[in-house]
Backbone as CSV, one residue per row, in Angstrom:
resi,resn,N_x,N_y,N_z,CA_x,CA_y,CA_z,C_x,C_y,C_z
1,UNK,-49.028,-9.034,30.861,-47.999,-10.047,30.931,-48.024,-11.024,32.237
2,UNK,-48.256,-12.244,32.547,-48.071,-12.719,34.215,-46.605,-12.710,33.633
3,UNK,-46.342,-12.315,35.789,-44.949,-13.171,35.603,-45.155,-14.329,37.065
4,UNK,-44.550,-15.025,36.474,-44.725,-16.005,37.515,-43.371,-16.645,38.262
5,UNK,-43.239,-16.959,39.921,-43.056,-17.507,40.074,-41.137,-18.262,40.152
6,UNK,-42.099,-19.566,38.668,-40.896,-20.036,38.855,-39.557,-19.126,37.403
7,UNK,-40.166,-17.808,36.937,-39.732,-17.402,35.741,-38.675,-15.921,36.430
8,UNK,-38.443,-16.071,38.680,-37.401,-15.056,37.929,-36.320,-16.643,39.954
9,UNK,-36.642,-17.862,40.113,-36.080,-18.219,40.756,-34.615,-18.823,40.097
10,UNK,-33.581,-18.723,41.003,-32.330,-19.197,39.583,-31.939,-20.580,40.322
11,UNK,-32.024,-20.901,38.743,-31.354,-22.667,38.609,-30.840,-22.972,39.825
12,UNK,-29.564,-22.420,41.352,-29.093,-23.366,41.972,-30.093,-23.024,43.755
13,UNK,-31.264,-22.353,43.422,-32.221,-22.527,44.541,-33.545,-23.943,43.986
14,UNK,-33.808,-23.255,45.260,-35.218,-25.060,45.537,-36.739,-24.000,44.468
15,UNK,-36.741,-23.309,46.246,-37.385,-22.078,45.049,-37.020,-20.350,45.534
16,UNK,-39.090,-20.034,45.418,-38.392,-18.176,45.648,-38.101,-18.249,47.131
17,UNK,-38.716,-18.900,47.751,-38.492,-18.085,49.536,-37.056,-18.298,49.768
18,UNK,-36.631,-19.981,49.449,-35.460,-19.776,49.208,-33.769,-18.517,48.805
19,UNK,-34.488,-18.601,48.048,-33.674,-17.681,46.968,-33.979,-16.126,47.583
20,UNK,-35.361,-15.988,47.728,-35.348,-14.155,48.853,-34.490,-14.730,49.850
21,UNK,-34.394,-15.765,50.828,-34.036,-15.912,51.541,-32.105,-15.259,52.374
22,UNK,-32.141,-16.617,51.118,-30.368,-16.785,51.056,-29.872,-14.882,50.362
23,UNK,-31.010,-14.402,49.873,-30.616,-12.864,49.602,-29.593,-11.954,50.518
24,UNK,-31.432,-12.014,51.359,-31.224,-10.676,52.529,-30.103,-11.710,53.442
25,UNK,-29.647,-12.932,53.985,-28.761,-13.568,54.536,-27.720,-12.283,53.881
26,UNK,-27.697,-13.095,53.226,-25.926,-12.492,51.928,-26.081,-10.946,52.374
27,UNK,-26.652,-10.250,52.005,-27.004,-9.092,52.109,-26.556,-8.967,53.273
28,UNK,-27.108,-9.142,55.015,-26.632,-8.602,56.051,-25.287,-9.256,56.538
29,UNK,-24.775,-10.036,55.885,-23.953,-10.496,56.232,-22.856,-9.610,55.480
30,UNK,-22.579,-8.656,54.585,-22.214,-7.402,54.108,-21.716,-6.616,55.207
31,UNK,-23.606,-5.903,54.956,-23.478,-4.485,56.204,-22.720,-5.266,57.348
32,UNK,-22.918,-6.111,57.949,-22.565,-7.197,58.830,-20.907,-6.236,59.439
33,UNK,-19.917,-6.835,58.195,-18.659,-6.580,57.851,-18.373,-5.068,57.694
34,UNK,-18.967,-4.252,56.501,-19.402,-3.080,56.652,-19.152,-2.161,58.049
35,UNK,-20.006,-2.763,59.719,-19.923,-2.700,60.281,-18.517,-2.257,60.749
36,UNK,-18.253,-3.584,60.695,-17.147,-3.256,61.809,-15.965,-3.283,61.213
37,UNK,-16.137,-2.825,59.429,-14.909,-2.246,59.378,-14.693,-0.636,59.345
38,UNK,-16.000,0.054,59.679,-16.115,1.228,59.740,-16.755,1.892,61.213
39,UNK,-16.550,0.881,62.126,-16.809,0.897,63.570,-15.449,0.989,63.676
40,UNK,-14.195,0.506,63.625,-12.855,0.292,63.616,-12.702,1.465,63.405
41,UNK,-12.973,2.539,62.392,-12.385,3.747,62.189,-13.550,4.453,63.228
42,UNK,-14.612,4.392,63.253,-15.080,5.130,64.447,-14.101,5.064,65.709
43,UNK,-13.999,3.460,66.459,-13.625,3.607,67.495,-11.470,4.511,67.682
44,UNK,-11.633,4.629,66.802,-9.935,4.910,66.760,-10.000,6.927,66.807
45,UNK,-12.039,6.608,66.348,-11.389,8.444,65.868,-11.703,9.086,67.578
46,UNK,-12.715,7.698,68.866,-13.319,8.278,69.875,-11.887,8.324,70.442
47,UNK,-11.039,7.827,70.315,-9.588,7.046,71.299,-9.013,8.561,71.104
48,UNK,-8.487,8.378,70.017,-7.665,9.867,69.639,-8.249,10.573,70.112
49,UNK,-9.227,11.238,70.018,-10.766,12.240,70.679,-9.947,12.966,71.941
50,UNK,-10.543,11.627,72.987,-10.381,11.508,74.250,-8.411,11.713,74.373
51,UNK,-7.966,10.701,74.030,-6.418,11.325,73.814,-6.213,12.896,74.167
52,UNK,-6.831,13.674,72.904,-6.206,14.897,72.186,-7.649,15.666,71.471
53,UNK,-8.022,15.291,72.739,-8.357,16.632,73.159,-8.881,18.584,71.782
54,UNK,-8.275,18.905,72.397,-7.218,20.263,71.624,-7.156,20.049,70.803
55,UNK,-6.138,19.320,69.389,-6.564,18.624,68.640,-7.907,18.167,67.687
56,UNK,-8.754,17.534,68.595,-9.848,16.897,67.723,-10.835,17.985,68.018
57,UNK,-10.830,19.458,68.830,-11.763,20.710,69.047,-11.329,21.351,67.778
58,UNK,-9.845,21.950,67.695,-9.321,23.105,66.378,-9.724,22.251,65.984
59,UNK,-8.959,21.386,65.134,-9.413,20.186,63.733,-10.710,20.556,63.120
60,UNK,-12.416,20.019,64.410,-13.223,20.197,63.783,-13.686,21.891,63.587
61,UNK,-12.895,22.542,64.202,-13.594,23.768,63.990,-12.607,24.324,62.418
62,UNK,-11.731,23.638,61.322,-11.805,23.626,60.588,-12.548,23.217,58.992
63,UNK,-13.391,22.405,59.492,-14.416,22.085,58.844,-15.749,23.083,58.471
64,UNK,-16.402,22.779,57.383,-17.289,23.542,57.075,-18.975,22.828,57.155
65,UNK,-19.818,23.226,58.785,-20.359,22.403,59.386,-21.537,23.690,57.677
66,UNK,-21.867,24.097,57.609,-22.786,24.537,56.359,-22.779,24.170,55.037
67,UNK,-21.593,22.842,54.563,-21.471,22.723,53.475,-21.649,20.955,54.076
68,UNK,-20.712,20.954,55.375,-21.402,19.242,56.460,-23.112,19.075,56.338
69,UNK,-24.339,20.388,56.624,-25.194,20.089,57.275,-26.277,20.461,55.734
70,UNK,-25.911,20.574,54.948,-26.686,20.640,53.661,-25.999,19.270,52.757
71,UNK,-25.139,18.599,52.840,-25.285,17.089,52.553,-26.274,15.993,52.757
72,UNK,-25.901,16.281,54.671,-26.987,16.031,55.116,-27.823,15.959,54.591
73,UNK,-28.359,16.627,54.354,-30.001,16.711,53.810,-30.037,15.781,52.839
74,UNK,-29.135,16.033,51.626,-29.612,15.688,50.632,-28.864,14.635,50.911
75,UNK,-27.975,13.451,51.923,-28.412,11.842,51.740,-29.978,12.537,52.226
76,UNK,-29.785,12.427,53.151,-30.824,12.188,54.062,-32.565,11.960,53.063
77,UNK,-32.498,13.368,51.787,-33.782,12.990,50.960,-33.354,11.987,50.423
78,UNK,-32.044,11.364,49.511,-32.366,10.379,48.538,-32.341,9.051,49.321
79,UNK,-32.125,9.359,50.723,-33.120,7.987,52.222,-34.776,7.553,51.368
80,UNK,-34.942,9.494,51.792,-36.343,9.146,50.673,-37.244,8.856,49.607
81,UNK,-36.319,9.017,48.675,-36.065,9.224,47.054,-36.647,7.201,47.131
82,UNK,-35.020,6.604,47.845,-34.463,5.376,47.558,-35.925,3.607,48.124
83,UNK,-36.187,4.671,48.740,-37.350,4.348,50.060,-38.596,3.956,48.827
84,UNK,-38.892,4.950,47.788,-39.343,5.732,47.057,-39.810,4.129,46.430
85,UNK,-38.211,4.541,45.842,-38.229,3.093,44.660,-38.895,2.509,44.726
86,UNK,-38.299,1.219,46.559,-38.319,0.134,46.851,-39.417,-0.387,46.325
87,UNK,-40.629,1.156,46.958,-42.438,0.899,47.494,-42.283,0.753,45.519
88,UNK,-42.086,1.162,44.754,-42.359,1.359,42.880,-42.253,0.287,42.828
89,UNK,-41.396,-0.315,43.117,-40.613,-1.887,42.365,-41.640,-3.066,42.734
90,UNK,-41.842,-2.413,44.066,-42.853,-3.583,45.376,-44.258,-3.488,43.629
91,UNK,-44.919,-2.458,44.420,-45.702,-2.350,43.078,-46.492,-2.046,41.510
92,UNK,-45.837,-2.860,41.083,-44.737,-2.612,39.601,-44.911,-1.207,38.920
93,UNK,-44.842,0.226,39.530,-45.357,1.369,39.078,-43.558,1.408,37.891
94,UNK,-43.702,1.640,37.052,-42.151,1.189,36.881,-41.365,1.888,35.777
95,UNK,-42.344,3.536,36.344,-42.013,4.782,35.529,-41.539,5.023,37.222
96,UNK,-42.582,5.562,38.402,-41.698,6.140,38.971,-40.660,5.510,39.618
97,UNK,-41.002,4.083,39.049,-39.209,3.576,39.653,-37.598,3.738,39.402
98,UNK,-38.087,4.377,37.829,-36.888,5.261,37.156,-37.141,6.590,37.573
99,UNK,-37.410,7.040,37.533,-37.597,8.483,38.488,-36.683,8.533,39.563
100,UNK,-37.466,7.834,40.353,-36.943,7.685,41.829,-35.914,7.396,42.301
101,UNK,-35.849,6.075,40.980,-33.510,6.131,40.918,-32.538,6.987,40.472
102,UNK,-33.151,7.497,39.442,-33.509,9.279,38.832,-32.452,10.560,39.803
103,UNK,-33.690,10.543,40.515,-33.283,11.504,42.010,-32.828,10.885,42.622
104,UNK,-31.997,10.001,43.389,-31.420,8.959,44.147,-30.224,8.898,43.381
105,UNK,-29.888,8.669,42.005,-28.604,9.093,41.399,-27.659,10.552,41.703
106,UNK,-28.995,11.663,41.380,-28.921,12.541,40.772,-28.379,13.459,42.754
107,UNK,-28.929,13.557,43.905,-29.490,13.506,44.496,-27.068,13.314,45.781
108,UNK,-27.132,11.477,45.110,-26.227,11.014,45.710,-24.907,11.917,44.932
109,UNK,-25.257,12.175,43.319,-23.469,12.842,42.843,-23.420,14.299,43.199
110,UNK,-24.971,15.042,43.987,-24.452,15.961,44.480,-24.132,15.781,45.602
111,UNK,-23.805,14.910,46.414,-23.400,15.188,47.377,-21.858,14.838,47.697
112,UNK,-21.860,14.467,46.455,-19.829,13.982,45.821,-19.825,15.244,45.704
113,UNK,-19.964,16.092,44.679,-19.898,17.524,44.015,-19.418,18.283,45.433
114,UNK,-19.868,18.492,46.596,-20.581,19.941,48.060,-19.095,18.788,48.361
115,UNK,-18.348,17.560,48.293,-17.583,16.949,48.642,-16.111,16.835,48.398
116,UNK,-16.102,17.096,46.501,-14.656,17.615,45.856,-14.245,19.725,46.667
117,UNK,-15.574,19.974,46.686,-15.503,21.577,46.862,-14.192,21.493,48.744
118,UNK,-14.953,20.747,49.867,-14.865,20.431,51.103,-13.175,20.095,50.594
119,UNK,-13.406,19.459,50.308,-11.688,18.356,49.888,-10.523,19.522,49.248
120,UNK,-11.138,20.703,48.392,-10.041,20.875,47.354,-10.301,22.398,48.429
121,UNK,-10.905,23.226,49.324,-10.535,23.672,50.977,-9.318,23.041,51.635
122,UNK,-9.235,22.024,52.008,-8.653,21.073,52.575,-6.788,21.508,51.565
123,UNK,-7.338,21.108,50.670,-6.114,20.783,49.944,-5.428,22.403,49.754
124,UNK,-6.582,23.680,49.096,-5.654,24.729,50.206,-4.580,25.535,50.711
125,UNK,-5.368,24.506,51.952,-4.936,25.337,52.900,-4.283,23.977,53.569
126,UNK,-3.554,22.796,53.471,-2.609,22.141,53.465,-2.442,21.505,55.250
127,UNK,-3.852,21.190,54.996,-4.693,20.583,55.327,-4.241,18.541,55.829
128,UNK,-3.760,17.765,53.764,-4.346,16.847,53.591,-2.694,16.233,54.839
129,UNK,-2.734,14.621,55.280,-1.764,14.599,55.674,-0.542,13.952,54.861
130,UNK,0.696,14.795,55.302,1.645,14.337,54.649,3.142,15.572,54.125
131,UNK,4.079,14.855,53.837,4.434,15.714,53.738,4.687,17.950,53.416
132,UNK,3.495,16.967,52.893,3.420,19.204,52.620,1.606,19.733,53.943
133,UNK,1.166,18.657,54.798,1.028,19.108,55.783,1.559,20.198,56.718
134,UNK,0.989,21.242,57.417,1.399,22.510,58.491,-0.228,23.051,58.772
135,UNK,-0.475,22.989,59.657,-0.964,23.720,60.527,-1.094,24.960,60.620
136,UNK,-0.847,26.741,59.971,-1.393,27.973,60.619,-2.411,28.561,61.432
137,UNK,-2.075,28.389,62.723,-3.225,29.109,63.307,-3.130,30.593,63.101
138,UNK,-2.653,30.860,62.099,-2.480,32.693,62.712,-4.046,33.027,61.202
139,UNK,-4.148,31.668,60.562,-5.118,31.752,59.252,-5.602,30.605,59.519
140,UNK,-6.379,30.187,60.919,-7.245,29.209,61.171,-8.809,29.053,60.693
141,UNK,-8.946,28.713,60.266,-10.684,28.474,59.531,-11.410,28.414,60.665
142,UNK,-11.194,28.363,61.828,-11.690,28.323,63.508,-11.050,29.202,64.343
143,UNK,-11.885,28.540,65.776,-10.845,28.902,66.041,-10.196,27.877,66.931
144,UNK,-9.308,28.504,67.647,-8.009,27.365,68.159,-8.341,26.818,69.424
145,UNK,-7.693,25.592,69.727,-8.393,25.685,71.307,-7.397,24.974,71.251
146,UNK,-6.669,25.579,72.031,-5.182,24.455,73.785,-4.242,25.531,72.281
147,UNK,-2.693,23.604,72.860,-1.711,24.170,71.630,-1.331,22.887,71.038
148,UNK,-2.481,22.216,70.759,-2.399,20.886,69.880,-1.231,21.233,69.001
149,UNK,-0.217,19.642,68.723,1.175,20.128,68.003,0.312,19.462,66.647
150,UNK,1.798,20.197,65.714,0.670,19.731,63.778,0.851,18.520,63.729
151,UNK,1.561,16.781,64.326,0.808,16.159,65.234,-0.018,15.417,65.478
152,UNK,-0.755,16.017,66.206,-1.682,15.240,66.875,-2.547,16.068,65.284
153,UNK,-3.342,17.322,65.244,-3.636,17.246,64.042,-3.400,17.090,62.992
154,UNK,-2.223,16.262,62.576,-2.039,16.170,61.406,-3.002,14.081,61.398
155,UNK,-2.987,13.610,62.756,-3.510,12.462,63.548,-5.002,13.434,63.342
156,UNK,-6.164,13.874,63.023,-7.292,14.170,63.082,-7.237,14.748,61.762
157,UNK,-6.514,14.431,60.703,-7.341,15.252,59.507,-6.828,13.869,58.558
158,UNK,-6.349,13.197,59.271,-5.770,11.547,58.586,-7.176,10.735,58.564
159,UNK,-7.689,10.781,59.898,-9.246,10.586,59.899,-9.951,10.526,59.173
160,UNK,-9.843,12.300,59.745,-11.084,12.719,58.506,-10.830,11.707,57.514
161,UNK,-9.923,12.532,56.882,-10.242,11.690,54.941,-10.100,9.753,54.532
162,UNK,-9.613,9.388,55.741,-9.791,8.289,55.725,-11.548,8.245,56.040
163,UNK,-11.399,7.954,56.898,-13.826,8.260,56.768,-13.851,8.861,56.297
164,UNK,-14.036,9.742,55.804,-15.106,11.052,54.686,-14.623,9.561,53.714
165,UNK,-13.175,9.841,53.450,-12.705,9.190,51.598,-13.612,7.927,51.517
166,UNK,-13.634,7.271,52.571,-14.104,5.713,52.337,-16.008,5.766,52.372
167,UNK,-15.598,6.931,53.015,-17.770,6.835,52.524,-18.048,7.588,51.279
168,UNK,-17.291,8.869,50.349,-17.585,8.902,49.328,-16.931,7.690,48.150
169,UNK,-16.376,6.903,48.865,-16.083,5.298,47.652,-17.077,4.667,47.966
170,UNK,-17.981,4.556,49.289,-19.602,3.597,48.884,-20.779,4.639,48.534
171,UNK,-20.072,5.620,47.812,-20.934,6.359,47.185,-20.869,6.914,45.373
172,UNK,-19.720,6.294,45.569,-18.851,6.323,43.894,-19.771,5.048,43.513
173,UNK,-19.306,3.463,44.126,-19.354,2.602,43.691,-20.787,2.921,43.755
174,UNK,-21.746,3.342,44.098,-23.247,3.090,44.571,-24.138,4.103,44.137
175,UNK,-23.097,4.744,43.223,-23.496,5.895,42.301,-24.188,4.722,40.305
176,UNK,-22.701,3.776,41.078,-22.170,3.263,40.048,-23.482,2.383,39.696
177,UNK,-24.204,1.633,40.289,-25.181,0.662,40.321,-26.580,1.064,40.057
178,UNK,-26.713,2.652,40.771,-26.969,2.880,40.501,-27.556,2.869,38.911
179,UNK,-26.913,3.717,38.196,-26.699,4.183,36.558,-26.978,2.373,35.770
180,UNK,-27.018,1.236,37.040,-26.887,-0.180,36.559,-28.850,-1.013,36.136
181,UNK,-28.845,-0.013,37.750,-30.379,-0.651,38.144,-31.657,0.024,36.954
182,UNK,-30.836,1.728,36.793,-31.699,2.586,36.173,-32.176,2.177,34.928
183,UNK,-31.346,1.705,33.725,-31.026,0.538,32.864,-31.557,-1.082,33.179
184,UNK,-31.538,-1.807,33.973,-32.519,-2.586,34.134,-33.859,-1.617,34.394
185,UNK,-34.102,-1.190,35.021,-35.680,-0.734,34.959,-36.535,-0.527,33.763
186,UNK,-35.170,0.469,32.983,-36.025,1.024,31.444,-36.626,0.119,30.237
187,UNK,-36.306,-1.183,30.645,-35.655,-1.920,30.042,-36.934,-3.263,30.582
188,UNK,-37.773,-2.542,31.157,-38.595,-3.826,32.822,-37.890,-5.387,33.029
189,UNK,-37.032,-4.491,33.606,-36.711,-5.791,34.600,-37.632,-6.274,35.322
190,UNK,-37.569,-5.013,36.195,-38.564,-5.133,37.878,-40.455,-5.033,37.253
191,UNK,-40.373,-6.039,38.690,-41.814,-6.160,38.540,-42.203,-6.432,39.700
192,UNK,-43.416,-7.111,40.327,-43.878,-7.000,42.254,-43.126,-8.252,42.933
193,UNK,-43.126,-9.624,41.115,-42.331,-10.673,41.695,-40.994,-11.020,41.469
194,UNK,-39.813,-9.163,41.547,-38.278,-9.907,40.734,-38.302,-8.073,41.161
195,UNK,-37.795,-7.924,42.482,-37.226,-6.580,41.863,-35.918,-6.854,43.943
196,UNK,-35.595,-7.562,43.457,-35.067,-8.182,44.921,-33.891,-7.342,45.242
197,UNK,-33.125,-6.963,43.972,-32.044,-5.726,43.193,-32.335,-5.086,43.665
198,UNK,-33.136,-3.951,44.413,-33.275,-3.049,44.354,-33.916,-2.657,46.249
199,UNK,-34.058,-3.481,46.250,-34.705,-3.873,47.799,-33.124,-3.853,48.572
200,UNK,-32.083,-5.109,48.282,-31.084,-4.948,48.686,-30.202,-3.935,48.235
201,UNK,-30.442,-3.417,47.013,-29.378,-1.780,46.556,-29.781,-0.764,47.903
202,UNK,-31.834,-1.210,48.443,-31.996,-0.075,48.923,-31.929,0.044,50.559
203,UNK,-31.368,-1.493,50.828,-30.571,-1.777,52.756,-28.844,-1.336,52.537
204,UNK,-28.022,-0.901,51.628,-26.592,-0.673,51.205,-26.389,0.915,51.315
205,UNK,-27.898,1.612,50.249,-27.301,3.201,50.394,-28.133,3.185,51.825
206,UNK,-29.644,3.223,52.281,-29.654,3.627,53.494,-28.831,3.312,55.220
207,UNK,-27.471,2.070,54.002,-26.572,2.442,55.678,-25.761,3.336,54.926
208,UNK,-25.284,3.804,54.396,-23.977,4.212,53.657,-24.632,5.743,54.396
209,UNK,-26.104,5.834,53.670,-26.041,7.257,54.826,-26.357,7.230,56.809
210,UNK,-27.026,6.500,56.823,-26.463,6.211,58.442,-25.194,6.256,58.738
211,UNK,-24.011,5.558,57.727,-22.072,6.196,57.850,-22.751,7.633,57.709
212,UNK,-22.843,8.308,57.224,-22.586,9.360,57.361,-23.306,10.521,58.248
213,UNK,-24.939,10.113,58.955,-25.181,10.383,60.167,-24.196,10.808,61.208
214,UNK,-23.377,9.530,61.174,-22.462,8.977,62.523,-21.519,10.103,62.120
């Protein structure tokens, strides 16, 4: 069965090209505000890192480089599978598209699973900012640099949880959207003239991956 251009154009657009341009513009504007949001957090991180270098060095030593590196590889692989899914949608390879989205979802869930154990470790060591926060240098999981105060270290972990927590929230939202896209793909919704949802979500997923790398 052939798919005409008109069949995929919403009633409030004049033609397919206008619909595509509007969708792309909307996604780029969304990503622009996301960049400003995360950019503000990164600026705060840099400012306080310059102001409290010992606290930042000590705090970073308490993070698990093995789990962090593993999660980085997982997300980079998910970007590859997501890009492959977009290509499959463009070429009308629906079966491959479904599997690409499923693998991307699986990798995203692996990332969140590993992040759970990272957070669990911080909770067990009383490194969650708040009334119960306490950094015991004698039981530190990494070297202690200089003489950082509890308040300075708490600020480091506050930014750590806010930045990684917001990233994890974006991953959870992305996983939910992926499930929706998988259902649509199983129903045969996508074809070479109707794959914009996949492509736009691909932009979102790649952005989330780039944020993690930074």
